[in-house]
Amino acid sequence: MPIARPEPQNARVIAHVDMDCFYVQVEQRKQPELRGLPTAVVQYNSWKGGGLIAVSYEARKYGVKRSMRGDEAKNVCPTIQLVQVPVSRGKADLNVYRDAGSERVFPLSSYLDFPRVGPDNLQVTYLHFQIEEGLTWAAKPTLPGVIFILATKGRCERASIDEVYLDLTDAAEQMLSETPPEKLEAIDEEALRSHVLGFSEDFEVANCCSSSSVEDSRGQEEHVRQWLCRSDADHQDKLLACGAIIVAQLRMEVLKETMFTCSAGISHNKMLAKLASGMHKPAQQTIVPSSSVKELLASFPIKKMKQLGGKLGTSLQCDLGVSTVGDLLRFTEEKLQEHYGIRTGTWLWNIARGINGDEVQGRLLPKSHGCGKTFPGPQALRTITSVRFATLNFNVEHWLNELCEELSERIQHDLEKNRRVAHTLTLHARAFKVDGLHTNKKFPSKSCPLRYGTAKIQEDARKLFDFGLREYLSLQNTGWGVTSIAISASKILAVPSGTSSILKFFNGSCPSSTFSKELTDVSAEDHLSKETADASVEDSLSFSTSASVVSSLVREHGANSGILTLESFSMWMQEFLQLVLHGKHSIMDFFRGSNSFCSSSQVCDGNEIYPGANGTESEKQLNYKGDGYQSSHIDIQQSATWRFNVDDVDASVVDELPPEIQQEIREWLHSSKHANTVKRGSTIDRYFSPVKRS
Ligand code: DCP
């Protein structure tokens, strides 16, 4: 449900930047001969020429739409060029499009022209690339792609594969104080071609403009110049004018360096910026001054609003007779709350007035990874494993394995390249029952903690499917078919900074580059052999005695086989250090009297199921109980899940640590307190593991 956030007091400049017909542009860059031609990208499928997923603006003029099949598109536009999405593992391979937004490209111009911003790490500086790539500045200069160019002027939130939000308030304030638009020698043509809602239209109406006339467009540009340079404008509009000039520069930079065009909306909040970015496409930008918000929303269709495309929007239409956002103004906040609850009611009241306090989150990387496949009509999957005489590809296990393999590769790549760890694995599916009963019932989505390694992901995904299917069928003995499966990895957290040197401290010599590999290796194995763990502990640690106690205790209790996350490692380490350094408690007490720390039951929280370490065991342990499954048996040997409340850590323990790691431990504690996620541990002994002796 949406949450209403009050607008901040200060004036803001927020932009929403959206690539134009993105997949088509990616394909046209690969095949430049397609530029300017009506083109569409078609999803892999032999039926009626495949489904269109992206359509060029040239093709749109003929009436080609995304909802069409290839054959249909050819009927309305015989010259259309249809490009197939690349295929891998029997399904669409979207990597080429995913990478296109954040790729590195070689410079087409001097990167020295780029301003550096910082030290805010949410804004990108070229220095960061240098570090990330491990390159020296002079050795191999690379320029960032779309996202990275856009992120140079302010906080940047990657919202989807081809769109971002930017908070340009600081950059606009700086420009306004140093070089306001009226003092600029020249304003870029791209900025002069902006559409200013409630202002540009006046000119068009007054001059009966036909957009093709050169004179008209000169006149229009002059009109926009006057708006950008108004001395009597209020502070918010002056900031928007600066923001528009900055966005135009960024869009030109994107085009120059990547050959992609994009469109943008510029306003004082995210909601309005997003509405505006789609108003004049392709390759244009639209400004929404506060004075034109009411008019914009008065005619804006309710179902086109983000979060109102589904049930809530339908209810507003059917139950309250609302068809545009402006229609909501007829209702008091209390009335809306009466219908939709306090939070949603207030949110609706706010959006009717264009109020939206959502902040631009600093996030350049995707929030989750997912991959899926549909099996329409006769392609529906009807068995879990392959059966005699059935085509191999018609069973769930085959496709789950394919999808899990791809997901595993992607999260592995994310870990190695971006040092991020995914924590939750989720399976979604669509299904039908052969007897046609309960057709409204949906296949329930299921989640569990994510364990790294393709085989583990496949194993867990299969269990999630089994749980979901059992619940879906409600113990009915009927045939079924699956028409789509999707698998995703979410709750992706950055590996805390400072980890590498803490490891270095313990291990003696563990360079940062080997750390993520360690993590990967750990997750690829269920348990270490006793000999290896012992040897590594004895050999490597400064705290060897205590560490081996920890290590052997963990082994003794059969620590779980889930992925060891950095979060859980930090949790273990904090506790370990506290015990070792204070010497107040017996370390045995920590493990024995561990009720407050150790919960070995499987967790079932709404749709979340956390399977145990051993597949068949955990399945046996699960009893179906109406809405979900619960563990009926606790098997501490197999599925211990360690929990720890970071607030309980005595902060003074940090003062007793060696000075060189105090700061890093403090940051860890700080970030753990703010992470607000379920803590789970794993085999700590793997961390006291084979020392790499030089
Ligand atoms: N996409 C997809 N399936 C969909 C919608 C979109 O695979 N149902 C892909 C293809 C699009 C890309 O995502 O190129 C971005 O989607 P947009 O909705 O932003 O649409 P486009 O960028 O294609 O066009 P526009 O210029 O209208 O934004």
XYZ file of C-alpha atoms and ligand atoms in Angstrom:
722
model
C 0.000 0.000 0.000
C 1.300 3.465 -0.782
C 2.473 5.644 2.075
C 1.914 9.398 2.218
C 5.075 11.306 2.989
C 4.895 15.055 3.605
C 6.839 17.248 1.197
C 10.019 18.674 2.685
C 9.973 22.389 3.472
C 12.834 23.196 1.138
C 12.391 23.705 -2.577
C 13.584 20.658 -4.536
C 14.473 19.807 -8.116
C 13.679 16.213 -9.055
C 14.054 14.766 -12.546
C 12.782 11.516 -13.986
C 14.791 10.370 -17.000
C 13.420 7.604 -19.225
C 15.145 6.088 -22.265
C 13.110 6.196 -25.474
C 11.966 2.815 -26.911
C 14.925 1.389 -25.102
C 15.325 -2.127 -26.489
C 14.869 -0.770 -30.010
C 17.648 1.750 -29.451
C 19.944 -0.982 -28.171
C 19.249 -3.044 -31.300
C 19.635 -0.021 -33.570
C 22.998 0.746 -32.067
C 24.067 -2.820 -32.819
C 22.703 -2.526 -36.384
C 22.972 1.162 -37.373
C 21.262 0.447 -40.709
C 18.003 0.150 -38.722
C 18.179 3.740 -37.492
C 15.250 5.836 -38.650
C 13.316 2.780 -39.869
C 10.122 1.497 -38.297
C 11.502 -1.186 -35.999
C 10.240 -3.400 -33.189
C 11.858 -5.879 -30.837
C 10.056 -9.202 -30.659
C 10.046 -11.646 -27.790
C 11.179 -15.142 -28.648
C 8.094 -17.130 -29.598
C 7.100 -18.817 -32.778
C 3.363 -18.078 -32.409
C 2.132 -15.393 -34.839
C 5.568 -13.855 -35.189
C 6.197 -13.395 -31.470
C 5.061 -10.647 -29.085
C 6.326 -7.069 -29.530
C 8.024 -5.677 -26.443
C 9.490 -2.426 -27.799
C 8.383 -0.300 -30.732
C 10.294 2.551 -32.382
C 8.633 5.934 -32.746
C 8.727 5.573 -36.539
C 6.681 2.365 -36.249
C 4.278 3.948 -33.735
C 3.277 6.443 -36.441
C 1.825 3.527 -38.408
C -0.192 2.385 -35.402
C 2.131 -0.416 -34.315
C 1.666 -1.100 -30.596
C 3.467 -3.135 -27.980
C 0.472 -5.382 -27.440
C 0.646 -6.665 -31.060
C 2.170 -9.870 -32.397
C 4.793 -9.691 -35.135
C 2.331 -10.750 -37.868
C -0.156 -8.076 -36.827
C 2.554 -5.408 -36.852
C 3.482 -6.409 -40.402
C -0.109 -5.961 -41.463
C -0.268 -2.358 -40.250
C 3.310 -1.515 -41.259
C 4.655 -3.794 -44.020
C 8.121 -2.190 -43.895
C 8.605 -2.811 -40.191
C 11.906 -4.372 -39.165
C 11.379 -7.037 -36.521
C 14.384 -7.881 -34.371
C 14.341 -10.992 -32.205
C 15.407 -10.724 -28.578
C 18.574 -12.815 -28.156
C 17.812 -16.305 -26.868
C 19.707 -18.298 -24.304
C 18.660 -21.453 -22.410
C 15.527 -21.576 -24.548
C 14.291 -18.207 -23.290
C 14.776 -14.494 -23.880
C 18.229 -13.317 -22.856
C 17.891 -9.726 -21.657
C 21.483 -9.255 -20.587
C 22.329 -7.102 -23.564
C 19.617 -4.627 -22.535
C 20.443 -4.796 -18.841
C 24.075 -4.060 -19.528
C 23.340 -1.247 -21.962
C 22.183 1.059 -19.169
C 25.244 0.696 -17.013
C 27.940 -0.304 -19.454
C 31.309 1.331 -19.698
C 32.027 2.901 -23.057
C 35.240 4.235 -24.417
C 35.441 7.979 -24.523
C 34.151 9.814 -27.519
C 35.150 13.060 -25.863
C 37.494 14.200 -23.168
C 36.268 13.111 -19.778
C 38.282 15.896 -18.234
C 35.386 18.184 -19.135
C 33.246 16.423 -16.588
C 32.872 18.105 -13.257
C 33.644 16.053 -10.214
C 31.189 15.967 -7.410
C 31.395 14.383 -4.042
C 32.302 13.356 -1.454
C 28.773 11.929 -1.270
C 29.252 8.398 -2.481
C 25.774 8.331 -3.918
C 26.930 10.737 -6.533
C 29.338 9.262 -8.977
C 32.790 10.618 -9.459
C 35.253 9.417 -12.001
C 37.576 8.574 -9.210
C 35.131 5.879 -8.140
C 35.307 4.195 -11.488
C 39.016 4.233 -11.264
C 38.874 2.394 -7.966
C 36.104 0.070 -8.972
C 37.830 -0.958 -12.151
C 41.172 -1.235 -10.462
C 42.695 0.893 -13.183
C 44.934 3.842 -13.052
C 43.556 7.037 -14.455
C 46.033 7.246 -17.262
C 46.299 3.573 -18.049
C 42.878 2.871 -19.438
C 40.424 5.731 -19.349
C 36.843 4.543 -19.567
C 33.699 6.544 -19.541
C 30.571 5.501 -17.782
C 27.335 4.666 -19.524
C 23.887 6.155 -19.156
C 23.339 5.695 -15.434
C 26.793 6.868 -14.579
C 26.586 10.013 -16.656
C 23.215 10.883 -15.142
C 24.537 10.300 -11.642
C 27.270 12.906 -11.977
C 25.054 15.830 -10.998
C 23.095 14.592 -8.033
C 21.656 11.699 -6.113
C 20.529 9.030 -8.552
C 18.022 6.212 -8.106
C 17.845 3.521 -10.728
C 14.128 2.862 -10.958
C 14.059 0.221 -13.692
C 16.074 -1.120 -16.584
C 15.772 2.198 -18.442
C 14.697 4.930 -16.039
C 16.200 6.881 -13.160
C 15.213 9.583 -10.706
C 17.678 12.368 -9.977
C 17.687 14.790 -7.072
C 19.357 17.843 -8.589
C 18.544 20.279 -5.802
C 22.130 20.949 -4.754
C 23.409 21.320 -8.303
C 20.524 23.672 -9.144
C 21.076 25.759 -5.999
C 24.744 26.041 -6.857
C 24.007 27.099 -10.406
C 21.456 29.631 -9.234
C 23.928 31.244 -6.876
C 26.917 31.156 -9.241
C 25.618 31.310 -12.815
C 21.852 31.797 -12.952
C 20.244 31.337 -16.398
C 19.939 35.079 -17.079
C 23.698 35.457 -16.644
C 24.625 32.658 -19.031
C 26.107 33.787 -22.333
C 24.117 31.152 -24.133
C 21.584 28.537 -23.117
C 21.824 25.155 -24.829
C 19.257 24.634 -27.562
C 18.209 21.418 -25.911
C 17.137 23.335 -22.794
C 15.339 25.922 -24.947
C 13.347 23.113 -26.544
C 11.896 22.205 -23.120
C 8.139 22.146 -22.702
C 7.027 24.247 -19.752
C 3.564 23.098 -18.694
C 1.109 25.964 -18.514
C 3.498 28.256 -20.415
C 4.665 26.695 -23.696
C 1.072 25.906 -24.649
C 0.150 29.602 -24.354
C 2.663 30.378 -27.073
C 1.472 27.539 -29.301
C -2.162 28.617 -28.996
C -1.381 32.307 -29.469
C 0.738 31.658 -32.556
C -1.194 28.707 -33.987
C 2.150 26.870 -34.260
C 2.708 24.088 -36.693
C 5.654 22.269 -35.202
C 7.485 21.933 -38.524
C 8.001 25.625 -39.092
C 11.536 26.834 -38.347
C 10.235 30.267 -37.412
C 7.713 28.824 -35.034
C 10.309 26.734 -33.275
C 12.656 29.753 -33.001
C 9.814 31.736 -31.517
C 9.026 28.912 -29.143
C 12.649 28.655 -28.028
C 12.699 32.387 -27.356
C 9.517 32.015 -25.336
C 11.083 29.261 -23.208
C 14.228 31.378 -22.776
C 12.087 34.080 -21.233
C 10.623 31.580 -18.772
C 14.042 30.181 -17.854
C 15.436 33.687 -17.254
C 12.493 35.312 -15.429
C 13.754 37.564 -12.682
C 10.341 37.769 -11.005
C 9.959 33.980 -10.626
C 9.799 32.462 -7.148
C 12.719 30.472 -5.798
C 11.205 27.080 -6.706
C 10.682 28.064 -10.361
C 14.176 29.549 -10.576
C 15.555 26.258 -9.310
C 13.463 24.346 -11.855
C 14.913 26.535 -14.617
C 18.444 25.630 -13.486
C 17.401 21.976 -13.188
C 16.087 22.021 -16.758
C 19.400 23.372 -18.075
C 21.317 20.706 -16.133
C 19.044 17.881 -17.346
C 19.374 19.053 -20.954
C 23.173 18.930 -20.612
C 23.025 15.443 -19.109
C 20.761 14.177 -21.886
C 23.118 15.578 -24.523
C 26.020 13.900 -22.765
C 24.185 10.573 -22.728
C 23.505 10.889 -26.446
C 27.074 11.827 -27.240
C 28.647 9.036 -25.229
C 26.163 6.187 -25.662
C 24.150 7.129 -28.765
C 20.892 6.722 -26.812
C 18.185 9.367 -26.640
C 16.106 9.855 -23.523
C 13.253 12.030 -22.322
C 12.842 13.719 -18.948
C 10.386 15.325 -16.591
C 11.522 18.025 -14.171
C 9.494 19.089 -11.168
C 9.662 19.477 -7.397
C 8.776 15.867 -6.601
C 9.146 12.340 -7.960
C 5.506 11.810 -8.791
C 5.206 14.916 -10.954
C 8.596 14.369 -12.601
C 7.521 10.860 -13.615
C 4.191 12.059 -14.999
C 5.975 14.704 -17.036
C 8.745 12.564 -18.532
C 6.290 10.669 -20.713
C 4.417 13.739 -21.928
C 6.730 14.710 -24.773
C 8.656 11.797 -26.222
C 11.062 10.979 -27.770
C 14.153 13.020 -26.918
C 12.405 15.917 -25.195
C 11.932 17.257 -21.696
C 8.998 18.706 -19.824
C 9.025 21.077 -16.844
C 6.151 21.165 -14.332
C 6.077 24.475 -12.419
C 3.992 24.379 -9.216
C 1.452 26.732 -10.767
C 0.497 24.175 -13.423
C 0.113 21.118 -11.170
C -3.622 21.519 -10.675
C -4.291 21.729 -14.397
C -2.051 18.771 -15.148
C -3.785 16.510 -12.625
C -7.288 17.680 -13.514
C -7.227 15.670 -16.729
C -4.708 12.962 -15.848
C -6.336 9.491 -16.043
C -6.416 7.822 -12.639
C -5.400 4.407 -14.001
C -2.225 5.845 -15.498
C -0.919 6.883 -12.076
C 1.781 4.711 -10.591
C 0.167 2.399 -8.004
C -3.329 3.038 -9.335
C -3.196 0.735 -12.339
C -4.589 -2.217 -10.355
C -7.383 -2.924 -7.898
C -7.209 0.416 -6.075
C -7.590 2.363 -9.329
C -10.485 0.137 -10.394
C -12.211 0.660 -7.060
C -11.780 4.435 -7.364
C -13.388 4.287 -10.787
C -16.214 1.921 -9.922
C -16.974 2.809 -6.305
C -16.287 6.549 -6.259
C -16.738 7.425 -9.923
C -13.241 8.906 -10.170
C -11.737 8.946 -13.655
C -8.986 11.575 -13.372
C -6.631 12.416 -10.535
C -8.308 15.817 -10.304
C -11.641 14.118 -9.583
C -10.227 13.059 -6.222
C -10.416 16.698 -5.110
C -14.144 16.177 -4.601
C -13.483 14.016 -1.549
C -12.334 15.010 1.917
C -9.395 13.228 3.471
C -11.758 11.622 5.998
C -13.980 10.267 3.248
C -11.025 8.730 1.417
C -9.756 7.251 4.688
C -13.193 5.806 5.356
C -13.058 3.950 2.052
C -9.416 2.939 1.880
C -7.985 3.185 5.390
C -5.962 5.950 7.022
C -2.694 5.564 5.120
C -4.074 5.047 1.652
C -6.753 7.691 2.202
C -4.150 10.298 3.093
C -1.969 9.234 0.189
C -4.875 9.675 -2.242
C -5.714 13.070 -0.749
C -2.079 14.087 -1.257
C -1.743 12.918 -4.841
C -4.883 14.818 -5.794
C -2.918 17.936 -4.841
C 0.370 16.823 -6.357
C 1.926 16.328 -2.902
C 4.598 13.649 -2.720
C 7.493 13.676 -0.275
C 9.245 10.498 -1.497
C 12.981 10.928 -1.568
C 15.306 9.935 -4.362
C 17.172 6.929 -2.997
C 20.855 6.732 -3.794
C 20.921 3.469 -5.720
C 22.698 2.877 -8.995
C 22.270 -0.864 -9.078
C 19.064 -2.862 -9.429
C 17.094 -3.698 -6.287
C 16.609 -7.309 -7.257
C 17.397 -9.838 -9.963
C 14.725 -11.889 -11.588
C 14.145 -14.126 -14.552
C 11.077 -15.876 -15.780
C 9.444 -17.657 -18.654
C 5.872 -17.968 -19.855
C 4.333 -21.130 -21.267
C 1.209 -19.968 -23.064
C -1.579 -22.229 -24.284
C -0.437 -25.690 -25.260
C 3.061 -25.038 -23.949
C 1.842 -25.148 -20.313
C 3.977 -27.365 -18.080
C 2.065 -30.319 -16.713
C 4.564 -32.462 -14.837
C 7.224 -31.712 -12.264
C 9.865 -34.049 -13.550
C 10.174 -35.572 -16.963
C 7.989 -38.554 -17.626
C 8.262 -41.192 -20.278
C 7.117 -40.090 -23.742
C 6.783 -36.483 -22.604
C 9.016 -33.897 -24.182
C 11.818 -32.977 -21.848
C 10.960 -29.295 -22.008
C 7.464 -29.782 -20.691
C 8.388 -30.343 -17.079
C 8.747 -27.790 -14.315
C 12.066 -29.062 -13.047
C 13.768 -28.507 -16.381
C 12.714 -24.856 -16.588
C 13.301 -24.170 -12.906
C 16.836 -25.439 -13.332
C 17.373 -23.220 -16.365
C 16.037 -20.145 -14.600
C 17.993 -20.866 -11.422
C 21.194 -21.273 -13.414
C 20.709 -17.853 -14.939
C 19.801 -16.280 -11.593
C 22.806 -17.865 -9.954
C 25.118 -16.445 -12.614
C 23.663 -12.994 -12.180
C 23.887 -12.826 -8.406
C 27.373 -14.247 -8.573
C 28.351 -11.554 -11.037
C 26.756 -8.906 -8.822
C 28.704 -10.208 -5.843
C 32.014 -10.208 -7.660
C 31.552 -6.922 -9.467
C 29.540 -4.867 -7.004
C 30.201 -6.661 -3.727
C 26.506 -7.151 -3.033
C 24.834 -10.173 -1.478
C 21.231 -11.222 -2.154
C 19.345 -12.614 0.820
C 15.953 -13.780 -0.375
C 14.930 -16.225 -3.058
C 11.345 -15.978 -4.300
C 9.349 -18.118 -6.682
C 6.277 -16.853 -8.495
C 4.157 -18.949 -10.814
C 0.865 -18.877 -12.645
C -1.130 -22.047 -12.888
C -4.525 -23.538 -13.666
C -6.357 -26.640 -12.546
C -7.436 -29.111 -15.142
C -10.852 -29.569 -13.513
C -11.411 -25.805 -13.809
C -12.471 -25.496 -10.158
C -11.432 -22.520 -8.032
C -10.153 -20.693 -11.094
C -9.660 -17.500 -9.095
C -7.162 -19.055 -6.753
C -3.633 -17.886 -7.478
C -0.498 -19.909 -7.198
C 1.067 -18.524 -3.994
C 4.485 -16.868 -4.190
C 7.012 -18.446 -1.862
C 10.300 -17.178 -0.442
C 13.204 -18.526 1.518
C 16.689 -17.351 2.485
C 18.932 -17.472 -0.538
C 21.871 -19.871 -0.544
C 24.578 -19.243 -3.119
C 25.543 -21.906 -5.628
C 23.455 -23.048 -8.587
C 22.652 -26.488 -7.156
C 21.388 -24.998 -3.897
C 19.265 -22.423 -5.629
C 17.795 -25.130 -7.830
C 17.117 -27.316 -4.817
C 15.430 -24.523 -2.862
C 13.438 -23.300 -5.852
C 12.141 -26.798 -6.376
C 11.042 -26.965 -2.732
C 9.339 -23.601 -3.010
C 7.502 -24.829 -6.076
C 6.400 -27.989 -4.272
C 5.128 -25.980 -1.287
C 3.342 -23.566 -3.567
C 1.740 -26.321 -5.620
C 0.546 -28.200 -2.564
C -1.055 -25.053 -1.223
C -2.503 -24.200 -4.616
C -4.095 -27.612 -5.024
C -5.404 -27.636 -1.434
C -4.984 -31.385 -1.213
C -7.220 -31.879 -4.254
C -6.157 -34.671 -6.489
C -6.447 -32.929 -9.818
C -4.325 -32.270 -12.866
C -2.694 -28.889 -13.252
C -0.768 -26.757 -15.711
C 1.805 -24.021 -15.167
C 1.741 -21.072 -17.576
C 4.593 -19.023 -16.127
C 7.448 -19.333 -13.674
C 9.649 -16.547 -12.350
C 12.410 -16.697 -9.830
C 13.996 -13.695 -8.150
C 16.744 -12.724 -5.736
C 15.995 -9.733 -3.538
C 16.992 -7.995 -0.283
C 20.339 -7.255 -1.844
C 22.731 -5.625 0.597
C 26.180 -4.233 0.102
C 29.063 -6.006 1.709
C 29.931 -3.657 4.591
C 32.968 -1.528 3.994
C 36.010 -2.341 6.028
C 35.380 -6.048 5.893
C 38.473 -6.786 3.962
C 40.828 -5.200 6.402
C 39.174 -6.843 9.342
C 39.690 -10.144 7.651
C 43.198 -9.079 6.920
C 43.670 -8.428 10.582
C 42.510 -11.902 11.464
C 43.987 -13.760 8.580
C 47.226 -11.927 8.378
C 47.108 -11.370 4.644
C 43.803 -11.436 2.936
C 43.591 -8.869 0.151
C 40.202 -7.422 -0.604
C 39.971 -9.108 -3.946
C 40.043 -12.539 -2.390
C 37.331 -11.734 0.055
C 34.417 -11.991 -2.277
C 35.923 -15.183 -3.587
C 36.057 -16.523 -0.057
C 32.459 -15.706 0.339
C 31.611 -17.415 -2.920
C 33.558 -20.495 -2.014
C 31.988 -20.678 1.396
C 28.575 -20.633 -0.068
C 29.430 -23.297 -2.558
C 30.099 -25.819 0.176
C 27.795 -27.113 2.825
C 30.317 -27.988 5.481
C 34.010 -27.901 5.908
C 35.799 -31.036 6.758
C 36.939 -31.110 10.354
C 40.582 -31.398 9.361
C 40.532 -28.359 7.098
C 38.791 -26.190 9.606
C 41.082 -27.196 12.425
C 44.180 -26.644 10.400
C 43.043 -23.283 9.193
C 42.093 -22.061 12.598
C 45.284 -23.218 14.202
C 47.373 -21.738 11.452
C 45.853 -18.423 10.835
C 44.434 -16.634 13.767
C 45.825 -14.301 16.246
C 43.077 -15.488 18.570
C 43.721 -19.054 17.643
C 42.662 -20.693 20.882
C 39.347 -18.936 21.216
C 38.668 -19.170 17.560
C 39.130 -22.876 17.471
C 36.724 -23.169 20.392
C 34.194 -21.239 18.362
C 34.946 -23.232 15.296
C 34.593 -26.603 16.942
C 31.453 -25.527 18.761
C 29.905 -24.478 15.536
C 30.778 -27.814 14.023
C 29.556 -29.621 17.087
C 26.182 -27.968 16.774
C 26.068 -28.661 13.080
C 25.844 -25.096 11.929
C 23.476 -24.603 9.094
C 24.307 -24.838 5.481
C 22.849 -21.512 4.418
C 25.011 -18.928 2.771
C 27.279 -17.097 5.085
C 26.472 -13.472 4.586
C 28.684 -10.621 5.554
C 25.951 -9.483 7.825
C 25.905 -12.760 9.687
C 29.658 -12.831 9.755
C 29.792 -9.396 11.326
C 27.204 -10.503 13.829
C 29.236 -13.527 14.800
C 32.360 -11.533 14.957
C 30.948 -8.859 17.208
C 29.715 -11.447 19.625
C 32.882 -13.414 19.424
C 35.041 -10.379 20.115
C 32.874 -9.327 22.968
C 33.236 -12.672 24.636
C 36.881 -13.123 23.938
C 37.979 -9.657 24.902
C 35.815 -9.140 27.935
C 36.305 -12.623 29.194
C 33.142 -12.018 31.180
C 31.209 -14.992 29.928
C 32.097 -18.478 29.159
C 32.067 -18.948 25.428
C 30.401 -22.280 26.083
C 27.519 -20.396 27.695
C 27.060 -18.447 24.552
C 26.439 -21.544 22.570
C 24.692 -23.653 25.196
C 22.389 -21.104 26.734
C 21.629 -19.767 23.350
C 17.886 -19.407 23.475
C 18.170 -15.710 22.974
C 20.529 -16.132 20.091
C 19.659 -19.339 18.423
C 16.379 -20.164 16.850
C 16.472 -23.394 14.993
C 12.849 -23.525 13.971
C 11.952 -22.954 10.422
C 10.242 -19.694 9.856
C 6.968 -19.353 8.081
C 5.890 -15.779 7.902
C 2.962 -15.145 5.657
C 4.213 -16.300 2.357
C 7.747 -16.755 3.561
C 8.990 -20.252 4.068
C 12.494 -20.947 5.162
C 13.413 -24.483 4.333
C 15.965 -26.262 6.443
C 19.318 -27.452 5.376
C 18.334 -30.865 4.317
C 15.777 -30.930 1.573
C 14.011 -34.194 2.196
C 14.139 -33.781 5.959
C 12.687 -30.343 5.874
C 9.942 -31.459 3.572
C 9.052 -34.214 5.969
C 8.991 -31.683 8.771
C 6.483 -29.456 7.098
C 2.858 -29.887 7.917
C 0.352 -28.051 5.888
C -1.716 -25.752 8.087
C -4.224 -23.849 6.105
C -2.436 -20.639 5.185
C 1.039 -22.017 5.169
C 3.429 -24.511 6.577
C 4.968 -24.736 9.968
C 7.790 -26.661 11.331
C 6.646 -29.533 13.468
C 10.067 -30.630 14.489
C 13.213 -28.812 15.442
C 16.354 -30.348 14.189
C 19.185 -28.345 15.673
C 21.776 -30.515 14.013
C 20.610 -29.574 10.592
C 19.028 -26.197 10.620
C 20.269 -23.935 13.349
C 19.510 -20.344 12.553
C 21.420 -17.918 14.685
C 19.771 -14.736 15.706
C 21.319 -11.787 17.349
C 20.135 -8.400 18.436
C 22.790 -5.873 17.550
C 21.349 -3.420 20.077
C 22.528 -5.764 22.809
C 26.165 -5.291 21.875
C 28.052 -3.336 24.487
C 29.537 -0.475 22.472
C 32.422 -0.112 24.904
C 33.824 -3.412 23.710
C 35.023 -1.625 20.604
C 37.398 0.532 22.674
C 39.197 -2.588 23.719
C 39.877 -3.749 20.200
C 43.145 -3.122 18.426
C 43.099 0.519 17.235
C 43.435 -0.319 13.559
C 40.080 -2.065 13.418
C 38.065 -0.007 15.911
C 36.655 2.354 13.320
C 35.613 -0.443 11.035
C 33.868 -2.386 13.773
C 31.997 0.779 14.755
C 30.814 1.230 11.195
C 29.717 -2.372 11.128
C 27.728 -1.993 14.287
C 26.203 1.177 12.948
C 25.243 -0.327 9.608
C 23.885 -3.487 11.245
C 21.637 -1.369 13.454
C 20.228 0.308 10.431
C 19.983 -2.740 8.225
C 16.740 -3.837 9.901
C 16.842 -7.281 8.446
C 16.500 -10.731 9.876
C 19.875 -11.853 11.055
C 20.931 -15.327 10.325
C 24.223 -16.928 10.770
C 26.153 -19.717 9.283
C 29.375 -21.605 9.486
C 31.768 -19.241 11.112
C 34.503 -21.808 10.952
C 34.749 -21.243 7.206
C 35.895 -17.754 7.952
C 38.748 -18.945 10.016
C 39.672 -20.949 7.062
C 42.552 -21.957 4.905
C 45.120 -19.303 5.254
C 46.692 -18.088 2.121
C 50.286 -18.015 3.106
C 52.469 -15.995 0.929
N 9.648 -4.079 -21.810
C 9.310 -5.431 -21.900
N 8.026 -5.831 -21.703
C 7.086 -4.929 -21.406
C 7.414 -3.566 -21.269
C 8.720 -3.171 -21.512
O 10.178 -6.259 -22.168
N 5.836 -5.322 -21.217
C 11.054 -3.680 -22.087
C 11.197 -3.175 -23.504
C 11.306 -1.700 -23.378
C 11.917 -1.515 -22.008
O 11.434 -2.604 -21.238
O 12.126 -1.131 -24.405
C 11.525 -0.208 -21.368
O 10.104 -0.138 -21.236
P 9.321 1.217 -21.350
O 7.981 0.992 -20.781
O 10.129 2.349 -20.801
O 9.091 1.448 -22.918
P 10.097 1.856 -24.055
O 11.400 2.367 -23.523
O 10.197 0.755 -25.050
O 9.301 3.027 -24.780
P 9.024 4.517 -24.287
O 9.827 5.388 -25.180
O 7.553 4.698 -24.512
O 9.408 4.635 -22.853
